[in-house]
CSV table of C-alpha atoms and ligand atoms in Angstrom, one decimal:
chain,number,residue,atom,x,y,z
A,4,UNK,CA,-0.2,21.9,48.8
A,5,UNK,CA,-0.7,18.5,49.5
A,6,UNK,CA,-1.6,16.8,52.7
A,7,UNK,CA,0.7,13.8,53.5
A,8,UNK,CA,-1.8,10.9,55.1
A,9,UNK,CA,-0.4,8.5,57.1
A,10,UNK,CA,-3.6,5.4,57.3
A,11,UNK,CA,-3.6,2.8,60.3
A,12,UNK,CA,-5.3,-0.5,59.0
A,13,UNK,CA,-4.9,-1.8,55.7
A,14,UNK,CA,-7.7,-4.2,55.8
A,15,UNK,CA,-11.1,-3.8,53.5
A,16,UNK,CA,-11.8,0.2,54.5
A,17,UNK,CA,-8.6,0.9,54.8
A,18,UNK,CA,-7.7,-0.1,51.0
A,19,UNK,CA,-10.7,1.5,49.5
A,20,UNK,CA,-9.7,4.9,51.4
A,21,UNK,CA,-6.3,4.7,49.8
A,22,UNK,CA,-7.0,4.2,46.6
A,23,UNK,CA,-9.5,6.9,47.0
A,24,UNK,CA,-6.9,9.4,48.7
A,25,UNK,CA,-4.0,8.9,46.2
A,26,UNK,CA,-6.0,8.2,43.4
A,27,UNK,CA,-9.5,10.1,43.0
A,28,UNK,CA,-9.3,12.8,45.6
A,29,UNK,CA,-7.5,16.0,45.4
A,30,UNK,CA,-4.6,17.9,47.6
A,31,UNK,CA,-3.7,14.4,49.2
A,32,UNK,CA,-0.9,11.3,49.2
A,33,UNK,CA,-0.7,8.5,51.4
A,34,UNK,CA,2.8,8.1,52.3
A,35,UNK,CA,2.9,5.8,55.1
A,36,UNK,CA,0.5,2.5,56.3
A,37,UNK,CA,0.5,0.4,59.0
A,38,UNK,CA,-1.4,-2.8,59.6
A,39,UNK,CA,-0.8,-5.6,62.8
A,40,UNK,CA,-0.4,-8.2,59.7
A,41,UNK,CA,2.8,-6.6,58.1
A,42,UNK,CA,2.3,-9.1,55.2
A,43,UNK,CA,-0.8,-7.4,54.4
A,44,UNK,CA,0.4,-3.9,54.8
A,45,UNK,CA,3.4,-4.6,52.6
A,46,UNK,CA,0.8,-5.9,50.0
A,47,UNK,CA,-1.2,-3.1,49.8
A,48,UNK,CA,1.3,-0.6,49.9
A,49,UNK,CA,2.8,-2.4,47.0
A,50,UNK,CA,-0.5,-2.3,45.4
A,51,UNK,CA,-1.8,1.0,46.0
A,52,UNK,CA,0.7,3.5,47.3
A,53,UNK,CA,4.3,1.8,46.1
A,54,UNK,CA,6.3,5.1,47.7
A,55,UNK,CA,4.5,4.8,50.8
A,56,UNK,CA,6.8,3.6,53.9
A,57,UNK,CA,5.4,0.5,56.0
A,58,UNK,CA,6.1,1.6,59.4
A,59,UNK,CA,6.2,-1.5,62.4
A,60,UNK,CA,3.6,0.0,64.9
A,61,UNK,CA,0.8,2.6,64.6
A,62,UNK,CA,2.7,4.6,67.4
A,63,UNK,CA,5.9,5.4,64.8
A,64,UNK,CA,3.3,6.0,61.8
A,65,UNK,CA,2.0,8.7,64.2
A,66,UNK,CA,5.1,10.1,65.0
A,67,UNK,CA,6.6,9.8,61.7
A,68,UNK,CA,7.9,13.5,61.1
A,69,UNK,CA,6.8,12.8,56.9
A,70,UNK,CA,2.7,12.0,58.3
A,71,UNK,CA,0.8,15.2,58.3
A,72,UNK,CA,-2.5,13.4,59.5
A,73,UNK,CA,-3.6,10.3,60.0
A,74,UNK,CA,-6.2,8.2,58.9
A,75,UNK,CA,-7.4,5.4,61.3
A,76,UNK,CA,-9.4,1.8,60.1
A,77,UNK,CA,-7.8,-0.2,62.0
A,78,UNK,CA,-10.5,-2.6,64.3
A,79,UNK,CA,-12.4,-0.6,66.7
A,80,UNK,CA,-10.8,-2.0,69.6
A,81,UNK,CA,-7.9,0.1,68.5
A,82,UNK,CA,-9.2,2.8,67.8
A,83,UNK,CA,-8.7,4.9,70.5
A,84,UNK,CA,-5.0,4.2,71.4
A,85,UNK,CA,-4.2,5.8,67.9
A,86,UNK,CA,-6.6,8.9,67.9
A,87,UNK,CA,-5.1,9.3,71.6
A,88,UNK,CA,-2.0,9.3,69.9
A,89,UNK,CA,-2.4,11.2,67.4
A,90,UNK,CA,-3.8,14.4,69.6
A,91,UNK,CA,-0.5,14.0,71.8
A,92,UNK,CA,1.5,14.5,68.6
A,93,UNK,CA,-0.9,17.3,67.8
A,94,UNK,CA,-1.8,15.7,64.4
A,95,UNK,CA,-5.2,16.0,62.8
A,96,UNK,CA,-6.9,12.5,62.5
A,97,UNK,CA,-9.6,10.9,60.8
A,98,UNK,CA,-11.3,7.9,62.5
A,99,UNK,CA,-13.8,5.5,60.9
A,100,UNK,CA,-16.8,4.7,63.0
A,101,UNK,CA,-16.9,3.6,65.8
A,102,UNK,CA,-14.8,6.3,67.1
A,103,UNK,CA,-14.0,4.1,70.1
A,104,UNK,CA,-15.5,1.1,71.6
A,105,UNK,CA,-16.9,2.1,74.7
A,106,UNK,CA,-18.4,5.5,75.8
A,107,UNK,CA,-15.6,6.1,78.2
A,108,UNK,CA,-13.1,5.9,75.6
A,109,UNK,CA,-14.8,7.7,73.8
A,110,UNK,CA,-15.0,10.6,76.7
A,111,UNK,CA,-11.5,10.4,77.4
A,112,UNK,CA,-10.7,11.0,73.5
A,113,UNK,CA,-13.2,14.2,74.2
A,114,UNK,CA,-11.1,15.1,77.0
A,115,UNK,CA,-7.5,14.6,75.4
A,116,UNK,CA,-9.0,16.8,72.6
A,117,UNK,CA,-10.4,19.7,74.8
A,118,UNK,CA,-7.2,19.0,76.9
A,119,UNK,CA,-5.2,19.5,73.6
A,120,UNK,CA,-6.8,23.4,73.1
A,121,UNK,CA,-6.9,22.0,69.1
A,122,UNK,CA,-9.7,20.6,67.2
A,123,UNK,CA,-7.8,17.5,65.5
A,124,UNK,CA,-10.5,14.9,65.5
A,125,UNK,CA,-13.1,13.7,62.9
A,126,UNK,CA,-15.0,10.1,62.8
A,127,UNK,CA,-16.2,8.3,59.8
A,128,UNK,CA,-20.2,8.7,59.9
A,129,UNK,CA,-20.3,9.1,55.8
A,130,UNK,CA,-23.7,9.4,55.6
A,131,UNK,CA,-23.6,13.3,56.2
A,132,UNK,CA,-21.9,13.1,52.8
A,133,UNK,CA,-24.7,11.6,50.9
A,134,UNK,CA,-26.7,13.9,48.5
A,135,UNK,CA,-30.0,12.4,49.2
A,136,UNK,CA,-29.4,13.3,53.0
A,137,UNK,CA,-27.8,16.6,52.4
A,138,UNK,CA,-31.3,17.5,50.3
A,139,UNK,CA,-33.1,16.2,53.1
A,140,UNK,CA,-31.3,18.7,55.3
A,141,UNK,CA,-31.7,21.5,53.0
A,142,UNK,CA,-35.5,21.1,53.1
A,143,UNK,CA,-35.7,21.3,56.8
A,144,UNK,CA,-33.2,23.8,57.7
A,145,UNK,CA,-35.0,26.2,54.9
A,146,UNK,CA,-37.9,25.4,56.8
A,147,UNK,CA,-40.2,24.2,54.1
A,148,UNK,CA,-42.0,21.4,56.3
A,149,UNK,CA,-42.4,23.3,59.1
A,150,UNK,CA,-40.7,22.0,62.4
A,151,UNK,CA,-39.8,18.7,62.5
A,152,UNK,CA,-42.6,16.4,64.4
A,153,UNK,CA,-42.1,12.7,63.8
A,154,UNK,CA,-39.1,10.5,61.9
A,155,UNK,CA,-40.1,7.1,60.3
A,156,UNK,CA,-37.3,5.3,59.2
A,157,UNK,CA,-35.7,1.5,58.0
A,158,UNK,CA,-32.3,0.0,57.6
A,159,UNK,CA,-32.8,-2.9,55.2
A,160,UNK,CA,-30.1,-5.2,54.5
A,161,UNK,CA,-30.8,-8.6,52.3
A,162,UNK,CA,-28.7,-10.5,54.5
A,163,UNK,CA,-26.1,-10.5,56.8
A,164,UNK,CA,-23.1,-13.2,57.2
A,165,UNK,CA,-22.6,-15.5,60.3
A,166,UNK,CA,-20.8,-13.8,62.1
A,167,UNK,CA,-23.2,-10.5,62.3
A,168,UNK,CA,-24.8,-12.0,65.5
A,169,UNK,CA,-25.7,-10.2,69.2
A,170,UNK,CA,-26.2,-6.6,69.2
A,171,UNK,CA,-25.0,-6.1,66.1
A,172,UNK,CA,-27.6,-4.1,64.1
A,173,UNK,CA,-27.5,-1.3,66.8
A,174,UNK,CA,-24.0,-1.4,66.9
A,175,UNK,CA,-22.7,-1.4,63.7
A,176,UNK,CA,-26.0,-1.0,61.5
A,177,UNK,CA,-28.0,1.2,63.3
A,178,UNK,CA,-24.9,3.6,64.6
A,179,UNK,CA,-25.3,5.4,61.0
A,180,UNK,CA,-28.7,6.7,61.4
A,181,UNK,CA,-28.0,7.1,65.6
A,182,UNK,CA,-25.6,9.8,63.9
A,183,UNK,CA,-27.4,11.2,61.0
A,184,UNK,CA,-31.0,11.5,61.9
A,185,UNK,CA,-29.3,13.4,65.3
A,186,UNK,CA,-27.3,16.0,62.7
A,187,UNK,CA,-30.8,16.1,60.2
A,188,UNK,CA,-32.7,17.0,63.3
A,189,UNK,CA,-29.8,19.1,65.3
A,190,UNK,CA,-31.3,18.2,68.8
A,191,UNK,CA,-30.0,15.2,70.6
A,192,UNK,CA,-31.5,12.2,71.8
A,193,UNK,CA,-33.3,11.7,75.4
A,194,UNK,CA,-35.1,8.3,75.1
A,195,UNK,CA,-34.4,4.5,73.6
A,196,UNK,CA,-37.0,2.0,73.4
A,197,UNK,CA,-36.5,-1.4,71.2
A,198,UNK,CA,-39.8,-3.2,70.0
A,199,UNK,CA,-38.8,-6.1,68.8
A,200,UNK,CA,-40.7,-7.7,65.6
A,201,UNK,CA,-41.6,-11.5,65.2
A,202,UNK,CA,-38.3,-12.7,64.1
A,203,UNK,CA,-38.2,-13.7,60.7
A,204,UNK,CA,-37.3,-17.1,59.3
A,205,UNK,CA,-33.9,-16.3,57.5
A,206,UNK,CA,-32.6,-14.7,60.9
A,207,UNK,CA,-29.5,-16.8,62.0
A,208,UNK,CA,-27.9,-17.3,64.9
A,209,UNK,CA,-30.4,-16.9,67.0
A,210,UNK,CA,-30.2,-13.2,66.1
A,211,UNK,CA,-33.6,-10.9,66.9
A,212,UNK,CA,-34.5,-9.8,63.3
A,213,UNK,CA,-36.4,-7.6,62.7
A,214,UNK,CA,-37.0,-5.0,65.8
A,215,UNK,CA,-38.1,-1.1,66.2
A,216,UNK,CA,-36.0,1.4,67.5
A,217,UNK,CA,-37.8,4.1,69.2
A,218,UNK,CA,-35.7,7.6,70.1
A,219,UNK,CA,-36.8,10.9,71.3
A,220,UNK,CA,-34.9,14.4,71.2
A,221,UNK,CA,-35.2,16.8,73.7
A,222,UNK,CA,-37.5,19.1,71.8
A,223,UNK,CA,-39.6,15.9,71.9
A,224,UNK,CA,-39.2,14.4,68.3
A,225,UNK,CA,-40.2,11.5,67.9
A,226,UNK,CA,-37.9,9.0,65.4
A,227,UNK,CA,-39.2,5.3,64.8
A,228,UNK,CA,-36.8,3.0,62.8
A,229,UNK,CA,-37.3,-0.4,61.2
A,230,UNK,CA,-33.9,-2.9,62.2
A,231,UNK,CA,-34.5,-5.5,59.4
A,232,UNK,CA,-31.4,-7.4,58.3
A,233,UNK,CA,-32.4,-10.2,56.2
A,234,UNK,CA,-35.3,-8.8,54.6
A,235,UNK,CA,-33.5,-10.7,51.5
A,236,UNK,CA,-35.6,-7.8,48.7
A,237,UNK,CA,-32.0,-5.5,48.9
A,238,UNK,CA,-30.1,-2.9,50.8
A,239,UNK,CA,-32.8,-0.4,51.6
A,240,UNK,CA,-32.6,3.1,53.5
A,241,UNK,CA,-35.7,5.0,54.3
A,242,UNK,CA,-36.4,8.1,56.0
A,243,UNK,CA,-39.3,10.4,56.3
A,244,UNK,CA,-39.6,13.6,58.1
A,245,UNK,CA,-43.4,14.6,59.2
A,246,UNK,CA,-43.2,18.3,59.4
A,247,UNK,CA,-45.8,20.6,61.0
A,248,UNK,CA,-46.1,21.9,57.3
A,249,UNK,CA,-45.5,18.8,55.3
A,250,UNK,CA,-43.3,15.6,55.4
A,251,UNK,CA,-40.2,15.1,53.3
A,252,UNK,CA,-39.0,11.6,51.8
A,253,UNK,CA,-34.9,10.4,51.9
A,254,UNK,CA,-34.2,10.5,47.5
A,255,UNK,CA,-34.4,6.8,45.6
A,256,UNK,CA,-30.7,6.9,44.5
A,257,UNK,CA,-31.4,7.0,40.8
A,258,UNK,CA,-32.1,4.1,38.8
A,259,UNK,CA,-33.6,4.0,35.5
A,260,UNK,CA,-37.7,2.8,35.5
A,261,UNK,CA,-38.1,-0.5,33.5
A,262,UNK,CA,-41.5,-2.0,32.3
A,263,UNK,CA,-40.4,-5.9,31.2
A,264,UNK,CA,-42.1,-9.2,31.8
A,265,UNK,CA,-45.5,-7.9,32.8
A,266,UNK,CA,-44.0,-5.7,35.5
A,267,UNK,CA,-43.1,-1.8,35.8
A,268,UNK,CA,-40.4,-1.2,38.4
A,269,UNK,CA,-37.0,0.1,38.9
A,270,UNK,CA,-34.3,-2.2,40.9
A,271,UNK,CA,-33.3,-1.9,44.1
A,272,UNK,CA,-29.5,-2.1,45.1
A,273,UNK,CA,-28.5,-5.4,47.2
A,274,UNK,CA,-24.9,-4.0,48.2
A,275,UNK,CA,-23.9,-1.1,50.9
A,276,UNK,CA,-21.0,-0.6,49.7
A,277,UNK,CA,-22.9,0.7,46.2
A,278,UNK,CA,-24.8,2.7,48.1
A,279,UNK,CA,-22.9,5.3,49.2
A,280,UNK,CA,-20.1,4.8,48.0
A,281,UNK,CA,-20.0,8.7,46.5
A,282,UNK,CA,-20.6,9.6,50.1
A,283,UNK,CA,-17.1,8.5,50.9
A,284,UNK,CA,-15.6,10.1,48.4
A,285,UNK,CA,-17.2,13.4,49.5
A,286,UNK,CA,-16.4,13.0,53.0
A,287,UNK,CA,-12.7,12.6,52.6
A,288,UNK,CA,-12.4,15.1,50.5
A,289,UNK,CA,-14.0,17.4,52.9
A,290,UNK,CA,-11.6,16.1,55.2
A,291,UNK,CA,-8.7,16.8,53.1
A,292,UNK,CA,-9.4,20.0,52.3
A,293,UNK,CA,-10.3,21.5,56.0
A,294,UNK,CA,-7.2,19.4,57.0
A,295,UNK,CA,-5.1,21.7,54.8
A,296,UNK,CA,-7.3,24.6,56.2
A,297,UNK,CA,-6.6,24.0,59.6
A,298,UNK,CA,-10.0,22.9,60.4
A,299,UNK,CA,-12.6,20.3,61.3
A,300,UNK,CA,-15.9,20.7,59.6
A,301,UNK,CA,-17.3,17.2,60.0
A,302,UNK,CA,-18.7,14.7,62.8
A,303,UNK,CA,-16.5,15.7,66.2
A,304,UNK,CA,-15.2,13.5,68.6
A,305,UNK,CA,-18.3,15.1,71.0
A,306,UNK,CA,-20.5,13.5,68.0
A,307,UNK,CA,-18.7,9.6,68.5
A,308,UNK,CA,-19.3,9.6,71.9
A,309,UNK,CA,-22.8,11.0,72.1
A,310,UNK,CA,-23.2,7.9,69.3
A,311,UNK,CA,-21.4,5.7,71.6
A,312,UNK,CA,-23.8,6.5,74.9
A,313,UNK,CA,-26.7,6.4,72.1
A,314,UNK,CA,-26.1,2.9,71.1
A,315,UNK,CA,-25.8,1.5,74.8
A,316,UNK,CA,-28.9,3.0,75.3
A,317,UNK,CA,-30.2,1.2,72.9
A,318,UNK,CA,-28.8,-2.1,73.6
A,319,UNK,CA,-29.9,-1.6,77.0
A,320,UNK,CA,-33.4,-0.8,75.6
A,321,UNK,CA,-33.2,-3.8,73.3
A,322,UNK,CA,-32.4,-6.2,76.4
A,323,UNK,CA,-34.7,-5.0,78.7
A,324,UNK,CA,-37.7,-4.3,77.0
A,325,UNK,CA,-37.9,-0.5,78.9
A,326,UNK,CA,-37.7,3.0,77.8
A,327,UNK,CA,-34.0,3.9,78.8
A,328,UNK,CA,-32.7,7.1,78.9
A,329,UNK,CA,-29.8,9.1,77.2
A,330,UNK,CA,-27.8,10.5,79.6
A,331,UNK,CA,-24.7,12.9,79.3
A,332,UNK,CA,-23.5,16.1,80.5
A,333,UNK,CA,-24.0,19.3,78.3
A,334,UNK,CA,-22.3,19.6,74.6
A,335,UNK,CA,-18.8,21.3,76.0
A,336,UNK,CA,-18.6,24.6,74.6
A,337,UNK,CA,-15.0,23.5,72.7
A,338,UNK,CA,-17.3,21.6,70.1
A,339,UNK,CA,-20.2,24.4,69.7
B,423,NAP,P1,-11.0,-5.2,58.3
B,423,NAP,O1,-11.1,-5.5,56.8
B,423,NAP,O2,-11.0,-6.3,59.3
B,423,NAP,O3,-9.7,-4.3,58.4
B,423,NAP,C1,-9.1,-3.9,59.7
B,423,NAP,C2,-7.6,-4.0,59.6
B,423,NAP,O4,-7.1,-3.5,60.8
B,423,NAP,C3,-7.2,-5.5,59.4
B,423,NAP,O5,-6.2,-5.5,58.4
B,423,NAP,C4,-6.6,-5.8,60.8
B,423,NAP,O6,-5.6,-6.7,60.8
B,423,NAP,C5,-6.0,-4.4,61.1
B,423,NAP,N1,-5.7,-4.2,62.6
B,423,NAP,C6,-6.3,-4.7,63.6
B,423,NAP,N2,-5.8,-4.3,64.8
B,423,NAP,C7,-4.8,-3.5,64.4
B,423,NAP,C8,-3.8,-2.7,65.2
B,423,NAP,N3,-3.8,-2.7,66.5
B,423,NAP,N4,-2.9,-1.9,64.5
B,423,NAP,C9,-3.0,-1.9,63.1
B,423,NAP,N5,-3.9,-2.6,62.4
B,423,NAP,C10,-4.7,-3.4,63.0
B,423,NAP,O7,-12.2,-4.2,58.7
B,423,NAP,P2,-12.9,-3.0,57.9
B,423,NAP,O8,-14.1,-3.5,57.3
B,423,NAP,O9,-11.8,-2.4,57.0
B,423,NAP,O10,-13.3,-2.0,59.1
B,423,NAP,C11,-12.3,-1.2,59.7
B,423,NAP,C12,-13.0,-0.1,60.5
B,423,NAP,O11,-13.8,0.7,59.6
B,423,NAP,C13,-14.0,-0.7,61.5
B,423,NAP,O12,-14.0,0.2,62.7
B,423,NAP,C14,-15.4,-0.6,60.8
B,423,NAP,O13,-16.5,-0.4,61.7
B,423,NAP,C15,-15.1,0.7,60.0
B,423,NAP,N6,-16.0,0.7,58.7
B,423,NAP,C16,-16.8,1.8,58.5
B,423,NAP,C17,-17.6,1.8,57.4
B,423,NAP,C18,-18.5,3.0,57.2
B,423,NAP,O14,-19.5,2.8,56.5
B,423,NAP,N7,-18.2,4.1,57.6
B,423,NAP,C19,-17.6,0.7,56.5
B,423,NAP,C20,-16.7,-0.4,56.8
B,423,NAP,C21,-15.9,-0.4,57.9
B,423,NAP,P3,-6.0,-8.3,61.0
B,423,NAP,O15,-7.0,-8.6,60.0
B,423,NAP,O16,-4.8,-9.1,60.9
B,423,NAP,O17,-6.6,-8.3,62.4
């Protein structure tokens, strides 16, 4: 059986997650797109998924009888009118991050969802997906380290464009570890607090580059992560857990050790996308195949907001210098 995807937003995302879907994945075809630049939906539907109908608005995507789920990366600011959609037509959906813009949209796609009695929604935080962080996982759910203690982390980019400016690097940079390191530790967060370094040279924009995120779980972890977005070396993700047995280190993703020119080494990737791009394939895979099961098994809607009141947090921390804490009612029971 195959599931017939219907995906909202043919821009970059959107294109890779269709040639992914109706070319590399299993149990899946893409059979209807929608963008708000017809032109370009027209293009890639031409290019990528020729038997694929280009429907005017997201709404009749949504609602086409042929969709069997639907796949959202469109911009964020629209996010939530199509996963609100979606669970009115009773249609399992996939969301990339951020599941909605604000924390209150966020809720009230909780609350359509509970509302709904169905478990239809997903989001787009790939980095569950990647083996390194899988291993990770392994190690401290089998309990070899002992209880986790401390977190020390770093999101390195080389560089960011222009128009990466403001908040940026909590809301779309930092949003991936608010949601992993959360799922490696299973507690959630209680505490933000932004130390911010002395900015560096290649920073643009007036953008603060690089800064410390401090967060703490309930059980009282304590997670520490490095914000550094020009670092200009390559795109680098650390994490180390400090067990009460023993700390365990995020995998290198494997490269092959070199000694050339006076120098032993091994290279160090300068593009995201490279970096876990097996991740995606993974996750909507996953996605497909509890789709046809009936099921959600990744990140829930519960898990988007809970990143959505994380990152204000944050950015609250960030522009006031305090400790600021993370406040929201009790997991529901619906997403235990
Ligand atoms: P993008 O290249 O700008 O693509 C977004 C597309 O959505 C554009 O074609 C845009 O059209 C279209 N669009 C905007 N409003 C729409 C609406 N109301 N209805 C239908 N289409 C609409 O952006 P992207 O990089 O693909 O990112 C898309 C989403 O994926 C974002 O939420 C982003 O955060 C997320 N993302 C996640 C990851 C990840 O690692 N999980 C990586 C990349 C992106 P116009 O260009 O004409 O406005």
């Amino acid at each position: 059986m195959s599931l017939k995807i219907g995906v909202i937003g043919t821009g970059a995302i959107g294109q890779e997650h269709i040639a992914r879907l109706n070319g590399k994945l299993a149990g899946s075809s893409v059979v209807a797109v929608n963008d708000i630049n017809s032109e370009n939906a027209q293009a890639v539907a031409a290019r990528l998924c020729p038997s694929a109908k280009v429907h005017a608005t997201g709404q009749d995507l949504v609602n086409s009888p042929d969709v069997d789920a639907v796949l959202v990366t469109s911009w964020g600011p629209s996010h939530e009118e199509f996963v609100l959609a979606a669970i009115e037509a009773g249609k399992p959906v996939f969301c990339e991050k951020p599941l909605a813009t604000t924390a209150e949209a966020c809720l009230r796609i909780v609350e359509a969802e509970i509302a709904s009695g169905r478990h239809l929604v997903q989001v787009g935080f790939m980095r569950r997906y990647d083996a390194g962080y899988r291993l990770l996982k392994e190690v401290v759910t089998s309990g070899q380290i002992g209880d986790p203690l401390m977190l020390h982390c770093a999101h390195r980019n080389p560089s960011v464009p222009a128009h990466y400016v403001g908040d940026m690097g909590i809301t779309d940079t930092f949003i991936h570890e608010i949601d992993v390191l959360r799922w490696l530790v299973d507690d959630d967060y209680v505490s933000a607090q932004v130390i911010q370094g002395k900015r560096s040279r290649h920073a643009l924009n007036g953008l603060d580059d690089p800064y410390i995120v401090v967060l703490k779980t309930k059980s009282g972890v304590v997670i520490d992560t490095e914000i550094f977005v020009n670092c200009q070396f390559g795109y680098d993700i650390q994490c180390q857990i400090v067990g009460e047995d023993g700390t365990a280190n995020l995998p290198e993703p494997a490269t092959v050790p070199m000694r050339k020119n006076q120098m032993a080494g091994q290279s160090i990737m300068m593009d995201w996308k490279l970096r876990f791009i097996d991740s995606y394939d993974v996750e909507l895979q996953e996605w497909v195949q509890a789709t046809l099961q009936g099921k959600v098994t990744g990140p829930t809607a519960w898990d988007g907001y809970f990143a959505a009141v994380t990152s204000d947090a944050c950015v609250e921390a960030k522009r006031t210098g305090q400790i600021v804490a993370i406040n929201t009612d009790a997991r529901p029971d619906f997403y235990r």
